[in-house]
Amino acid sequence: MQVIVLGSGSPLPDPQRAGPSTLVRTSVGDFLFDCGRGVLMRAAAAGSGAGAFRAVLLTHLHSDHITDLNDIYTSRWITSFQPNPLPVYGPLGTAALVEAVGAMLEPDVGYRLAHHDDLQWPPSAAVTEVESGPVFEEGAVRITAAPTDHAPVRPTLGYRIADGGQSVVIAGDTVPCRGLDELSAGAGVLVHTVVRRDLIEQFGLPRLSDVLDYHSSVAQAAQTASRNGVGTLLLTHLVPAPAAGTEQEWLDQAGAHFAGTVILASDLLTVDPPD
């Protein structure tokens, strides 16, 4: 089992960080969690791609987490040689989102069907809307969802992926909450989005300060990891993006609340969960 950070960035464009996205490589294939900008470029670098995803799982429907869903939807279709519906799991509203993506792409679909004689079917997706509980089970792999708290964005989800004795939790955007605690208990790796409260408060911009009440700070993420006996805390969706030479500040803030391993995400970073 591997965790591969495809995008460690945020809504703010960064030349070094693609949008929020995490690939979890398991014994039954690759699962993609969220699909921010540039996801397929990073997936290609990781040896994966739209046709290889066993499923796309969305934590919530904020634009920065779903920007490239249309790219995955189209790319899977045009690189498959038989109908290959894209499995998509997500919170209530995901079906309407996927339908809207399909409607947006109708002109493109028409162009390609008219041009390629061997492409005789439209793109499609198999959507499952999730509230909590088991999402996927095959072989040694089990994926479970639980509600998180990113209000006023509702509903939002976190996911736990277990593969034999290994486990990974994808927190998504959230403040500390019971659902995330339930998922995180004893997890090998917790992939947690974070913001630097101290830096954001210095900017004094209301629109930026607004993110503080519905994202976890570095300290809060570390406290969640500590409270639940997590092995490794992987900090991602970094706001603001760390300036060169300040990476240790993030690690120190987390280390003040969590005695386990703390890793600051960068694109294509790979982490192997402990057995």
PDB file of C-alpha atoms in Angstrom:
ATOM      1  CA  MET A   1       0.000   0.000   0.000  1.00  0.00           C
ATOM      2  CA  GLN A   2       1.243   3.491  -0.862  1.00  0.00           C
ATOM      3  CA  VAL A   3       0.024   7.045  -0.426  1.00  0.00           C
ATOM      4  CA  ILE A   4       1.089   9.284  -3.306  1.00  0.00           C
ATOM      5  CA  VAL A   5       0.425  13.011  -3.025  1.00  0.00           C
ATOM      6  CA  LEU A   6      -0.645  14.105  -6.497  1.00  0.00           C
ATOM      7  CA  GLY A   7      -1.503  17.639  -5.451  1.00  0.00           C
ATOM      8  CA  SER A   8      -0.479  19.339  -2.206  1.00  0.00           C
ATOM      9  CA  GLY A   9      -1.780  22.783  -3.093  1.00  0.00           C
ATOM     10  CA  SER A  10      -4.864  24.865  -2.386  1.00  0.00           C
ATOM     11  CA  PRO A  11      -7.240  27.112  -4.356  1.00  0.00           C
ATOM     12  CA  LEU A  12      -4.312  29.518  -4.819  1.00  0.00           C
ATOM     13  CA  PRO A  13      -2.365  28.549  -7.986  1.00  0.00           C
ATOM     14  CA  ASP A  14       1.202  27.494  -7.279  1.00  0.00           C
ATOM     15  CA  PRO A  15       3.718  26.441  -9.938  1.00  0.00           C
ATOM     16  CA  GLN A  16       5.092  23.737  -7.626  1.00  0.00           C
ATOM     17  CA  ARG A  17       1.838  22.369  -6.207  1.00  0.00           C
ATOM     18  CA  ALA A  18      -1.104  20.889  -8.099  1.00  0.00           C
ATOM     19  CA  GLY A  19      -4.602  21.080  -6.658  1.00  0.00           C
ATOM     20  CA  PRO A  20      -5.769  18.828  -3.815  1.00  0.00           C
ATOM     21  CA  SER A  21      -5.540  15.172  -4.770  1.00  0.00           C
ATOM     22  CA  THR A  22      -4.217  11.981  -3.199  1.00  0.00           C
ATOM     23  CA  LEU A  23      -3.669   8.592  -4.835  1.00  0.00           C
ATOM     24  CA  VAL A  24      -3.865   5.518  -2.620  1.00  0.00           C
ATOM     25  CA  ARG A  25      -2.288   2.483  -4.274  1.00  0.00           C
ATOM     26  CA  THR A  26      -3.666  -0.774  -2.903  1.00  0.00           C
ATOM     27  CA  SER A  27      -3.504  -4.497  -3.597  1.00  0.00           C
ATOM     28  CA  VAL A  28      -6.569  -4.175  -5.860  1.00  0.00           C
ATOM     29  CA  GLY A  29      -5.580  -1.008  -7.698  1.00  0.00           C
ATOM     30  CA  ASP A  30      -5.372   2.775  -7.510  1.00  0.00           C
ATOM     31  CA  PHE A  31      -7.986   4.941  -5.786  1.00  0.00           C
ATOM     32  CA  LEU A  32      -8.062   8.698  -6.347  1.00  0.00           C
ATOM     33  CA  PHE A  33      -9.257  10.998  -3.580  1.00  0.00           C
ATOM     34  CA  ASP A  34     -10.310  14.415  -4.902  1.00  0.00           C
ATOM     35  CA  CYS A  35      -9.176  15.773  -8.240  1.00  0.00           C
ATOM     36  CA  GLY A  36      -7.832  19.306  -8.144  1.00  0.00           C
ATOM     37  CA  ARG A  37      -6.068  21.070 -10.975  1.00  0.00           C
ATOM     38  CA  GLY A  38      -3.305  19.146 -12.717  1.00  0.00           C
ATOM     39  CA  VAL A  39      -4.248  15.747 -11.298  1.00  0.00           C
ATOM     40  CA  LEU A  40      -3.738  13.730 -14.473  1.00  0.00           C
ATOM     41  CA  MET A  41      -0.313  15.247 -15.103  1.00  0.00           C
ATOM     42  CA  ARG A  42       0.752  14.172 -11.629  1.00  0.00           C
ATOM     43  CA  ALA A  43      -0.949  10.782 -12.006  1.00  0.00           C
ATOM     44  CA  ALA A  44       1.040  10.177 -15.198  1.00  0.00           C
ATOM     45  CA  ALA A  45       4.238  10.909 -13.289  1.00  0.00           C
ATOM     46  CA  ALA A  46       3.144   8.344 -10.679  1.00  0.00           C
ATOM     47  CA  GLY A  47       2.513   5.690 -13.325  1.00  0.00           C
ATOM     48  CA  SER A  48      -1.270   5.895 -13.153  1.00  0.00           C
ATOM     49  CA  GLY A  49      -4.063   7.572 -15.086  1.00  0.00           C
ATOM     50  CA  ALA A  50      -7.767   7.937 -15.724  1.00  0.00           C
ATOM     51  CA  GLY A  51      -8.139   4.436 -17.136  1.00  0.00           C
ATOM     52  CA  ALA A  52      -6.386   2.885 -14.149  1.00  0.00           C
ATOM     53  CA  PHE A  53      -8.455   4.418 -11.362  1.00  0.00           C
ATOM     54  CA  ARG A  54     -10.593   1.849  -9.589  1.00  0.00           C
ATOM     55  CA  ALA A  55     -12.664   4.782  -8.368  1.00  0.00           C
ATOM     56  CA  VAL A  56     -12.639   8.512  -7.779  1.00  0.00           C
ATOM     57  CA  LEU A  57     -13.768   9.425  -4.269  1.00  0.00           C
ATOM     58  CA  LEU A  58     -14.701  13.018  -3.457  1.00  0.00           C
ATOM     59  CA  THR A  59     -14.534  14.461   0.027  1.00  0.00           C
ATOM     60  CA  HIS A  60     -16.723  17.442  -0.896  1.00  0.00           C
ATOM     61  CA  LEU A  61     -17.743  19.570  -3.842  1.00  0.00           C
ATOM     62  CA  HIS A  62     -15.648  22.697  -3.352  1.00  0.00           C
ATOM     63  CA  SER A  63     -14.302  23.718  -6.755  1.00  0.00           C
ATOM     64  CA  ASP A  64     -10.614  23.260  -5.900  1.00  0.00           C
ATOM     65  CA  HIS A  65     -11.258  19.583  -5.081  1.00  0.00           C
ATOM     66  CA  ILE A  66     -13.197  18.766  -8.281  1.00  0.00           C
ATOM     67  CA  THR A  67     -11.608  21.041 -10.900  1.00  0.00           C
ATOM     68  CA  ASP A  68     -10.265  18.217 -13.068  1.00  0.00           C
ATOM     69  CA  LEU A  69     -13.136  15.747 -12.771  1.00  0.00           C
ATOM     70  CA  ASN A  70     -14.062  16.641 -16.341  1.00  0.00           C
ATOM     71  CA  ASP A  71     -10.527  15.806 -17.518  1.00  0.00           C
ATOM     72  CA  ILE A  72     -10.658  12.385 -15.847  1.00  0.00           C
ATOM     73  CA  TYR A  73     -14.154  11.727 -17.246  1.00  0.00           C
ATOM     74  CA  THR A  74     -13.097  12.582 -20.802  1.00  0.00           C
ATOM     75  CA  SER A  75      -9.652  10.980 -20.680  1.00  0.00           C
ATOM     76  CA  ARG A  76     -10.982   7.676 -19.369  1.00  0.00           C
ATOM     77  CA  TRP A  77     -13.491   7.584 -22.228  1.00  0.00           C
ATOM     78  CA  ILE A  78     -11.143   8.410 -25.102  1.00  0.00           C
ATOM     79  CA  THR A  79      -8.381   6.077 -23.924  1.00  0.00           C
ATOM     80  CA  SER A  80     -10.633   3.033 -23.431  1.00  0.00           C
ATOM     81  CA  PHE A  81     -11.436   0.565 -26.197  1.00  0.00           C
ATOM     82  CA  GLN A  82     -14.740  -0.548 -24.757  1.00  0.00           C
ATOM     83  CA  PRO A  83     -17.282   1.109 -22.458  1.00  0.00           C
ATOM     84  CA  ASN A  84     -15.514   1.808 -19.167  1.00  0.00           C
ATOM     85  CA  PRO A  85     -17.748   3.794 -16.787  1.00  0.00           C
ATOM     86  CA  LEU A  86     -15.922   5.901 -14.224  1.00  0.00           C
ATOM     87  CA  PRO A  87     -16.869   4.871 -10.658  1.00  0.00           C
ATOM     88  CA  VAL A  88     -17.388   8.011  -8.582  1.00  0.00           C
ATOM     89  CA  TYR A  89     -18.195   8.112  -4.877  1.00  0.00           C
ATOM     90  CA  GLY A  90     -18.998  11.279  -3.006  1.00  0.00           C
ATOM     91  CA  PRO A  91     -21.417  13.159  -0.783  1.00  0.00           C
ATOM     92  CA  LEU A  92     -24.996  13.996  -1.672  1.00  0.00           C
ATOM     93  CA  GLY A  93     -24.889  16.229  -4.732  1.00  0.00           C
ATOM     94  CA  THR A  94     -22.242  14.174  -6.541  1.00  0.00           C
ATOM     95  CA  ALA A  95     -24.733  12.702  -9.027  1.00  0.00           C
ATOM     96  CA  ALA A  96     -25.911  16.173 -10.035  1.00  0.00           C
ATOM     97  CA  LEU A  97     -22.287  17.304 -10.362  1.00  0.00           C
ATOM     98  CA  VAL A  98     -21.388  14.426 -12.673  1.00  0.00           C
ATOM     99  CA  GLU A  99     -24.512  15.026 -14.736  1.00  0.00           C
ATOM    100  CA  ALA A 100     -23.520  18.679 -15.100  1.00  0.00           C
ATOM    101  CA  VAL A 101     -20.003  17.689 -16.173  1.00  0.00           C
ATOM    102  CA  GLY A 102     -21.526  15.446 -18.834  1.00  0.00           C
ATOM    103  CA  ALA A 103     -23.762  18.268 -20.053  1.00  0.00           C
ATOM    104  CA  MET A 104     -20.805  20.643 -20.244  1.00  0.00           C
ATOM    105  CA  LEU A 105     -18.917  18.143 -22.397  1.00  0.00           C
ATOM    106  CA  GLU A 106     -21.760  17.401 -24.846  1.00  0.00           C
ATOM    107  CA  PRO A 107     -20.200  19.389 -27.719  1.00  0.00           C
ATOM    108  CA  ASP A 108     -16.833  17.666 -27.238  1.00  0.00           C
ATOM    109  CA  VAL A 109     -18.490  14.241 -27.073  1.00  0.00           C
ATOM    110  CA  GLY A 110     -20.282  14.960 -30.331  1.00  0.00           C
ATOM    111  CA  TYR A 111     -17.080  16.030 -32.055  1.00  0.00           C
ATOM    112  CA  ARG A 112     -15.213  12.901 -31.005  1.00  0.00           C
ATOM    113  CA  LEU A 113     -18.023  10.482 -31.873  1.00  0.00           C
ATOM    114  CA  ALA A 114     -18.235  12.076 -35.320  1.00  0.00           C
ATOM    115  CA  HIS A 115     -14.489  11.809 -35.887  1.00  0.00           C
ATOM    116  CA  HIS A 116     -13.501   8.395 -34.480  1.00  0.00           C
ATOM    117  CA  ASP A 117     -15.218   5.454 -36.145  1.00  0.00           C
ATOM    118  CA  ASP A 118     -14.087   3.047 -33.417  1.00  0.00           C
ATOM    119  CA  LEU A 119     -15.558   5.209 -30.661  1.00  0.00           C
ATOM    120  CA  GLN A 120     -19.209   4.272 -30.697  1.00  0.00           C
ATOM    121  CA  TRP A 121     -20.360   4.944 -27.131  1.00  0.00           C
ATOM    122  CA  PRO A 122     -20.533   8.086 -24.981  1.00  0.00           C
ATOM    123  CA  PRO A 123     -18.617   8.572 -21.738  1.00  0.00           C
ATOM    124  CA  SER A 124     -20.341   7.408 -18.589  1.00  0.00           C
ATOM    125  CA  ALA A 125     -19.949   7.234 -14.832  1.00  0.00           C
ATOM    126  CA  ALA A 126     -21.337   5.002 -12.093  1.00  0.00           C
ATOM    127  CA  VAL A 127     -22.088   7.371  -9.229  1.00  0.00           C
ATOM    128  CA  THR A 128     -22.648   6.311  -5.625  1.00  0.00           C
ATOM    129  CA  GLU A 129     -23.637   8.989  -3.134  1.00  0.00           C
ATOM    130  CA  VAL A 130     -22.349   8.273   0.353  1.00  0.00           C
ATOM    131  CA  GLU A 131     -23.331   9.435   3.835  1.00  0.00           C
ATOM    132  CA  SER A 132     -21.352   7.076   6.068  1.00  0.00           C
ATOM    133  CA  GLY A 133     -20.304   3.467   6.398  1.00  0.00           C
ATOM    134  CA  PRO A 134     -18.754   0.977   3.963  1.00  0.00           C
ATOM    135  CA  VAL A 135     -18.050   2.327   0.483  1.00  0.00           C
ATOM    136  CA  PHE A 136     -15.952  -0.337  -1.247  1.00  0.00           C
ATOM    137  CA  GLU A 137     -14.782  -3.835  -0.402  1.00  0.00           C
ATOM    138  CA  GLU A 138     -12.728  -6.221  -2.503  1.00  0.00           C
ATOM    139  CA  GLY A 139     -10.058  -8.691  -1.467  1.00  0.00           C
ATOM    140  CA  ALA A 140      -8.163  -7.246   1.482  1.00  0.00           C
ATOM    141  CA  VAL A 141      -9.247  -3.675   0.691  1.00  0.00           C
ATOM    142  CA  ARG A 142     -12.051  -1.949   2.552  1.00  0.00           C
ATOM    143  CA  ILE A 143     -12.980   1.744   2.255  1.00  0.00           C
ATOM    144  CA  THR A 144     -15.210   3.389   4.838  1.00  0.00           C
ATOM    145  CA  ALA A 145     -16.644   6.905   4.939  1.00  0.00           C
ATOM    146  CA  ALA A 146     -17.767   9.170   7.773  1.00  0.00           C
ATOM    147  CA  PRO A 147     -19.151  12.730   7.864  1.00  0.00           C
ATOM    148  CA  THR A 148     -16.775  15.594   8.625  1.00  0.00           C
ATOM    149  CA  ASP A 149     -17.322  19.276   9.473  1.00  0.00           C
ATOM    150  CA  HIS A 150     -16.536  21.883   6.826  1.00  0.00           C
ATOM    151  CA  ALA A 151     -19.656  23.989   7.412  1.00  0.00           C
ATOM    152  CA  PRO A 152     -21.234  25.775   5.653  1.00  0.00           C
ATOM    153  CA  VAL A 153     -20.108  23.230   3.040  1.00  0.00           C
ATOM    154  CA  ARG A 154     -22.469  20.287   3.588  1.00  0.00           C
ATOM    155  CA  PRO A 155     -22.222  17.370   3.421  1.00  0.00           C
ATOM    156  CA  THR A 156     -18.519  16.531   3.552  1.00  0.00           C
ATOM    157  CA  LEU A 157     -16.732  13.216   3.999  1.00  0.00           C
ATOM    158  CA  GLY A 158     -13.532  11.623   5.184  1.00  0.00           C
ATOM    159  CA  TYR A 159     -12.425   8.143   4.132  1.00  0.00           C
ATOM    160  CA  ARG A 160     -10.455   5.305   5.710  1.00  0.00           C
ATOM    161  CA  ILE A 161      -8.741   2.822   3.404  1.00  0.00           C
ATOM    162  CA  ALA A 162      -7.633  -0.485   4.919  1.00  0.00           C
ATOM    163  CA  ASP A 163      -5.576  -3.037   3.024  1.00  0.00           C
ATOM    164  CA  GLY A 164      -4.792  -5.994   5.221  1.00  0.00           C
ATOM    165  CA  GLY A 165      -2.982  -4.581   8.243  1.00  0.00           C
ATOM    166  CA  GLN A 166      -2.274  -1.175   6.659  1.00  0.00           C
ATOM    167  CA  SER A 167      -4.561   1.837   6.873  1.00  0.00           C
ATOM    168  CA  VAL A 168      -4.776   5.384   5.547  1.00  0.00           C
ATOM    169  CA  VAL A 169      -7.270   8.132   6.357  1.00  0.00           C
ATOM    170  CA  ILE A 170      -8.114  10.967   3.961  1.00  0.00           C
ATOM    171  CA  ALA A 171      -9.498  13.793   6.096  1.00  0.00           C
ATOM    172  CA  GLY A 172     -10.482  16.253   3.382  1.00  0.00           C
ATOM    173  CA  ASP A 173     -11.281  19.799   4.498  1.00  0.00           C
ATOM    174  CA  THR A 174     -12.597  19.780   8.061  1.00  0.00           C
ATOM    175  CA  VAL A 175     -12.271  21.061  11.576  1.00  0.00           C
ATOM    176  CA  PRO A 176     -11.835  18.501  14.354  1.00  0.00           C
ATOM    177  CA  CYS A 177     -14.974  16.374  14.621  1.00  0.00           C
ATOM    178  CA  ARG A 178     -16.289  13.028  15.793  1.00  0.00           C
ATOM    179  CA  GLY A 179     -16.487  11.524  12.299  1.00  0.00           C
ATOM    180  CA  LEU A 180     -12.810  12.154  11.657  1.00  0.00           C
ATOM    181  CA  ASP A 181     -11.911  10.761  15.083  1.00  0.00           C
ATOM    182  CA  GLU A 182     -13.816   7.559  14.285  1.00  0.00           C
ATOM    183  CA  LEU A 183     -11.992   7.129  10.984  1.00  0.00           C
ATOM    184  CA  SER A 184      -8.567   7.992  12.390  1.00  0.00           C
ATOM    185  CA  ALA A 185      -8.465   5.632  15.366  1.00  0.00           C
ATOM    186  CA  GLY A 186      -5.189   3.688  15.135  1.00  0.00           C
ATOM    187  CA  ALA A 187      -4.582   4.664  11.488  1.00  0.00           C
ATOM    188  CA  GLY A 188      -1.135   4.208  10.008  1.00  0.00           C
ATOM    189  CA  VAL A 189      -1.271   7.473   8.037  1.00  0.00           C
ATOM    190  CA  LEU A 190      -3.597  10.463   8.395  1.00  0.00           C
ATOM    191  CA  VAL A 191      -3.602  12.733   5.325  1.00  0.00           C
ATOM    192  CA  HIS A 192      -4.886  16.022   6.698  1.00  0.00           C
ATOM    193  CA  THR A 193      -5.481  19.404   5.055  1.00  0.00           C
ATOM    194  CA  VAL A 194      -4.118  22.295   7.127  1.00  0.00           C
ATOM    195  CA  VAL A 195      -3.785  26.061   7.318  1.00  0.00           C
ATOM    196  CA  ARG A 196      -1.208  28.179   9.169  1.00  0.00           C
ATOM    197  CA  ARG A 197      -3.372  30.246  11.494  1.00  0.00           C
ATOM    198  CA  ASP A 198      -0.489  32.457  12.620  1.00  0.00           C
ATOM    199  CA  LEU A 199       0.440  33.470   9.066  1.00  0.00           C
ATOM    200  CA  ILE A 200      -3.111  34.000   7.862  1.00  0.00           C
ATOM    201  CA  GLU A 201      -3.922  36.234  10.811  1.00  0.00           C
ATOM    202  CA  GLN A 202      -0.914  38.396   9.910  1.00  0.00           C
ATOM    203  CA  PHE A 203      -2.291  39.058   6.414  1.00  0.00           C
ATOM    204  CA  GLY A 204      -5.445  40.611   7.849  1.00  0.00           C
ATOM    205  CA  LEU A 205      -7.490  39.993   4.683  1.00  0.00           C
ATOM    206  CA  PRO A 206     -11.109  39.090   5.546  1.00  0.00           C
ATOM    207  CA  ARG A 207     -11.537  36.707   2.631  1.00  0.00           C
ATOM    208  CA  LEU A 208      -8.395  34.811   3.618  1.00  0.00           C
ATOM    209  CA  SER A 209      -9.141  34.963   7.345  1.00  0.00           C
ATOM    210  CA  ASP A 210     -12.512  33.382   6.607  1.00  0.00           C
ATOM    211  CA  VAL A 211     -10.810  30.038   5.937  1.00  0.00           C
ATOM    212  CA  LEU A 212      -9.786  29.739   9.570  1.00  0.00           C
ATOM    213  CA  ASP A 213     -13.222  28.774  10.857  1.00  0.00           C
ATOM    214  CA  TYR A 214     -13.685  25.737   8.605  1.00  0.00           C
ATOM    215  CA  HIS A 215     -10.188  24.319   8.167  1.00  0.00           C
ATOM    216  CA  SER A 216      -7.967  22.697  10.767  1.00  0.00           C
ATOM    217  CA  SER A 217      -4.850  24.534  11.826  1.00  0.00           C
ATOM    218  CA  VAL A 218      -1.578  22.621  11.962  1.00  0.00           C
ATOM    219  CA  ALA A 219      -2.006  22.306  15.735  1.00  0.00           C
ATOM    220  CA  GLN A 220      -5.572  21.001  15.417  1.00  0.00           C
ATOM    221  CA  ALA A 221      -4.555  18.382  12.857  1.00  0.00           C
ATOM    222  CA  ALA A 222      -1.734  17.278  15.142  1.00  0.00           C
ATOM    223  CA  GLN A 223      -4.114  17.064  18.081  1.00  0.00           C
ATOM    224  CA  THR A 224      -6.474  14.891  16.026  1.00  0.00           C
ATOM    225  CA  ALA A 225      -3.571  12.588  15.161  1.00  0.00           C
ATOM    226  CA  SER A 226      -2.408  12.393  18.764  1.00  0.00           C
ATOM    227  CA  ARG A 227      -5.885  11.870  20.204  1.00  0.00           C
ATOM    228  CA  ASN A 228      -6.475   8.908  17.914  1.00  0.00           C
ATOM    229  CA  GLY A 229      -3.132   7.118  18.057  1.00  0.00           C
ATOM    230  CA  VAL A 230      -2.162   7.790  14.444  1.00  0.00           C
ATOM    231  CA  GLY A 231       1.291   6.655  13.304  1.00  0.00           C
ATOM    232  CA  THR A 232       2.152   9.287  10.683  1.00  0.00           C
ATOM    233  CA  LEU A 233       0.569  12.695  10.061  1.00  0.00           C
ATOM    234  CA  LEU A 234       0.873  13.901   6.474  1.00  0.00           C
ATOM    235  CA  LEU A 235       0.083  17.619   6.156  1.00  0.00           C
ATOM    236  CA  THR A 236      -1.298  18.704   2.785  1.00  0.00           C
ATOM    237  CA  HIS A 237      -3.498  21.379   1.086  1.00  0.00           C
ATOM    238  CA  LEU A 238      -1.054  23.837   2.650  1.00  0.00           C
ATOM    239  CA  VAL A 239      -2.363  27.387   3.104  1.00  0.00           C
ATOM    240  CA  PRO A 240      -0.382  29.483   2.520  1.00  0.00           C
ATOM    241  CA  ALA A 241       2.136  27.422   0.581  1.00  0.00           C
ATOM    242  CA  PRO A 242       5.327  27.166   2.641  1.00  0.00           C
ATOM    243  CA  ALA A 243       8.000  29.651   1.648  1.00  0.00           C
ATOM    244  CA  ALA A 244      11.380  28.100   0.960  1.00  0.00           C
ATOM    245  CA  GLY A 245      13.233  27.547   4.209  1.00  0.00           C
ATOM    246  CA  THR A 246      10.121  27.636   6.426  1.00  0.00           C
ATOM    247  CA  GLU A 247       9.199  23.972   6.169  1.00  0.00           C
ATOM    248  CA  GLN A 248      10.529  23.195   9.645  1.00  0.00           C
ATOM    249  CA  GLU A 249       8.137  25.739  11.157  1.00  0.00           C
ATOM    250  CA  TRP A 250       5.187  23.615  10.018  1.00  0.00           C
ATOM    251  CA  LEU A 251       6.766  20.458  11.399  1.00  0.00           C
ATOM    252  CA  ASP A 252       7.548  22.142  14.705  1.00  0.00           C
ATOM    253  CA  GLN A 253       3.977  23.394  15.117  1.00  0.00           C
ATOM    254  CA  ALA A 254       2.677  19.868  14.604  1.00  0.00           C
ATOM    255  CA  GLY A 255       5.391  18.296  16.743  1.00  0.00           C
ATOM    256  CA  ALA A 256       4.335  20.400  19.712  1.00  0.00           C
ATOM    257  CA  HIS A 257       1.074  18.399  19.825  1.00  0.00           C
ATOM    258  CA  PHE A 258       1.947  15.035  18.243  1.00  0.00           C
ATOM    259  CA  ALA A 259       4.787  12.676  19.094  1.00  0.00           C
ATOM    260  CA  GLY A 260       4.513  10.553  15.949  1.00  0.00           C
ATOM    261  CA  THR A 261       6.041  11.132  12.516  1.00  0.00           C
ATOM    262  CA  VAL A 262       5.035  14.375  10.774  1.00  0.00           C
ATOM    263  CA  ILE A 263       5.573  14.843   7.037  1.00  0.00           C
ATOM    264  CA  LEU A 264       4.982  17.999   5.011  1.00  0.00           C
ATOM    265  CA  ALA A 265       3.472  17.088   1.655  1.00  0.00           C
ATOM    266  CA  SER A 266       4.963  17.935  -1.701  1.00  0.00           C
ATOM    267  CA  ASP A 267       3.713  16.786  -5.077  1.00  0.00           C
ATOM    268  CA  LEU A 268       4.572  13.154  -5.863  1.00  0.00           C
ATOM    269  CA  LEU A 269       5.753  12.464  -2.324  1.00  0.00           C
ATOM    270  CA  THR A 270       5.192   8.771  -1.566  1.00  0.00           C
ATOM    271  CA  VAL A 271       4.516   7.380   1.904  1.00  0.00           C
ATOM    272  CA  ASP A 272       4.336   3.697   2.811  1.00  0.00           C
ATOM    273  CA  PRO A 273       1.934   3.053   5.704  1.00  0.00           C
ATOM    274  CA  PRO A 274       3.283   0.774   8.428  1.00  0.00           C
ATOM    275  CA  ASP A 275       1.966  -2.801   8.666  1.00  0.00           C
TER     276      ASP A 275
END
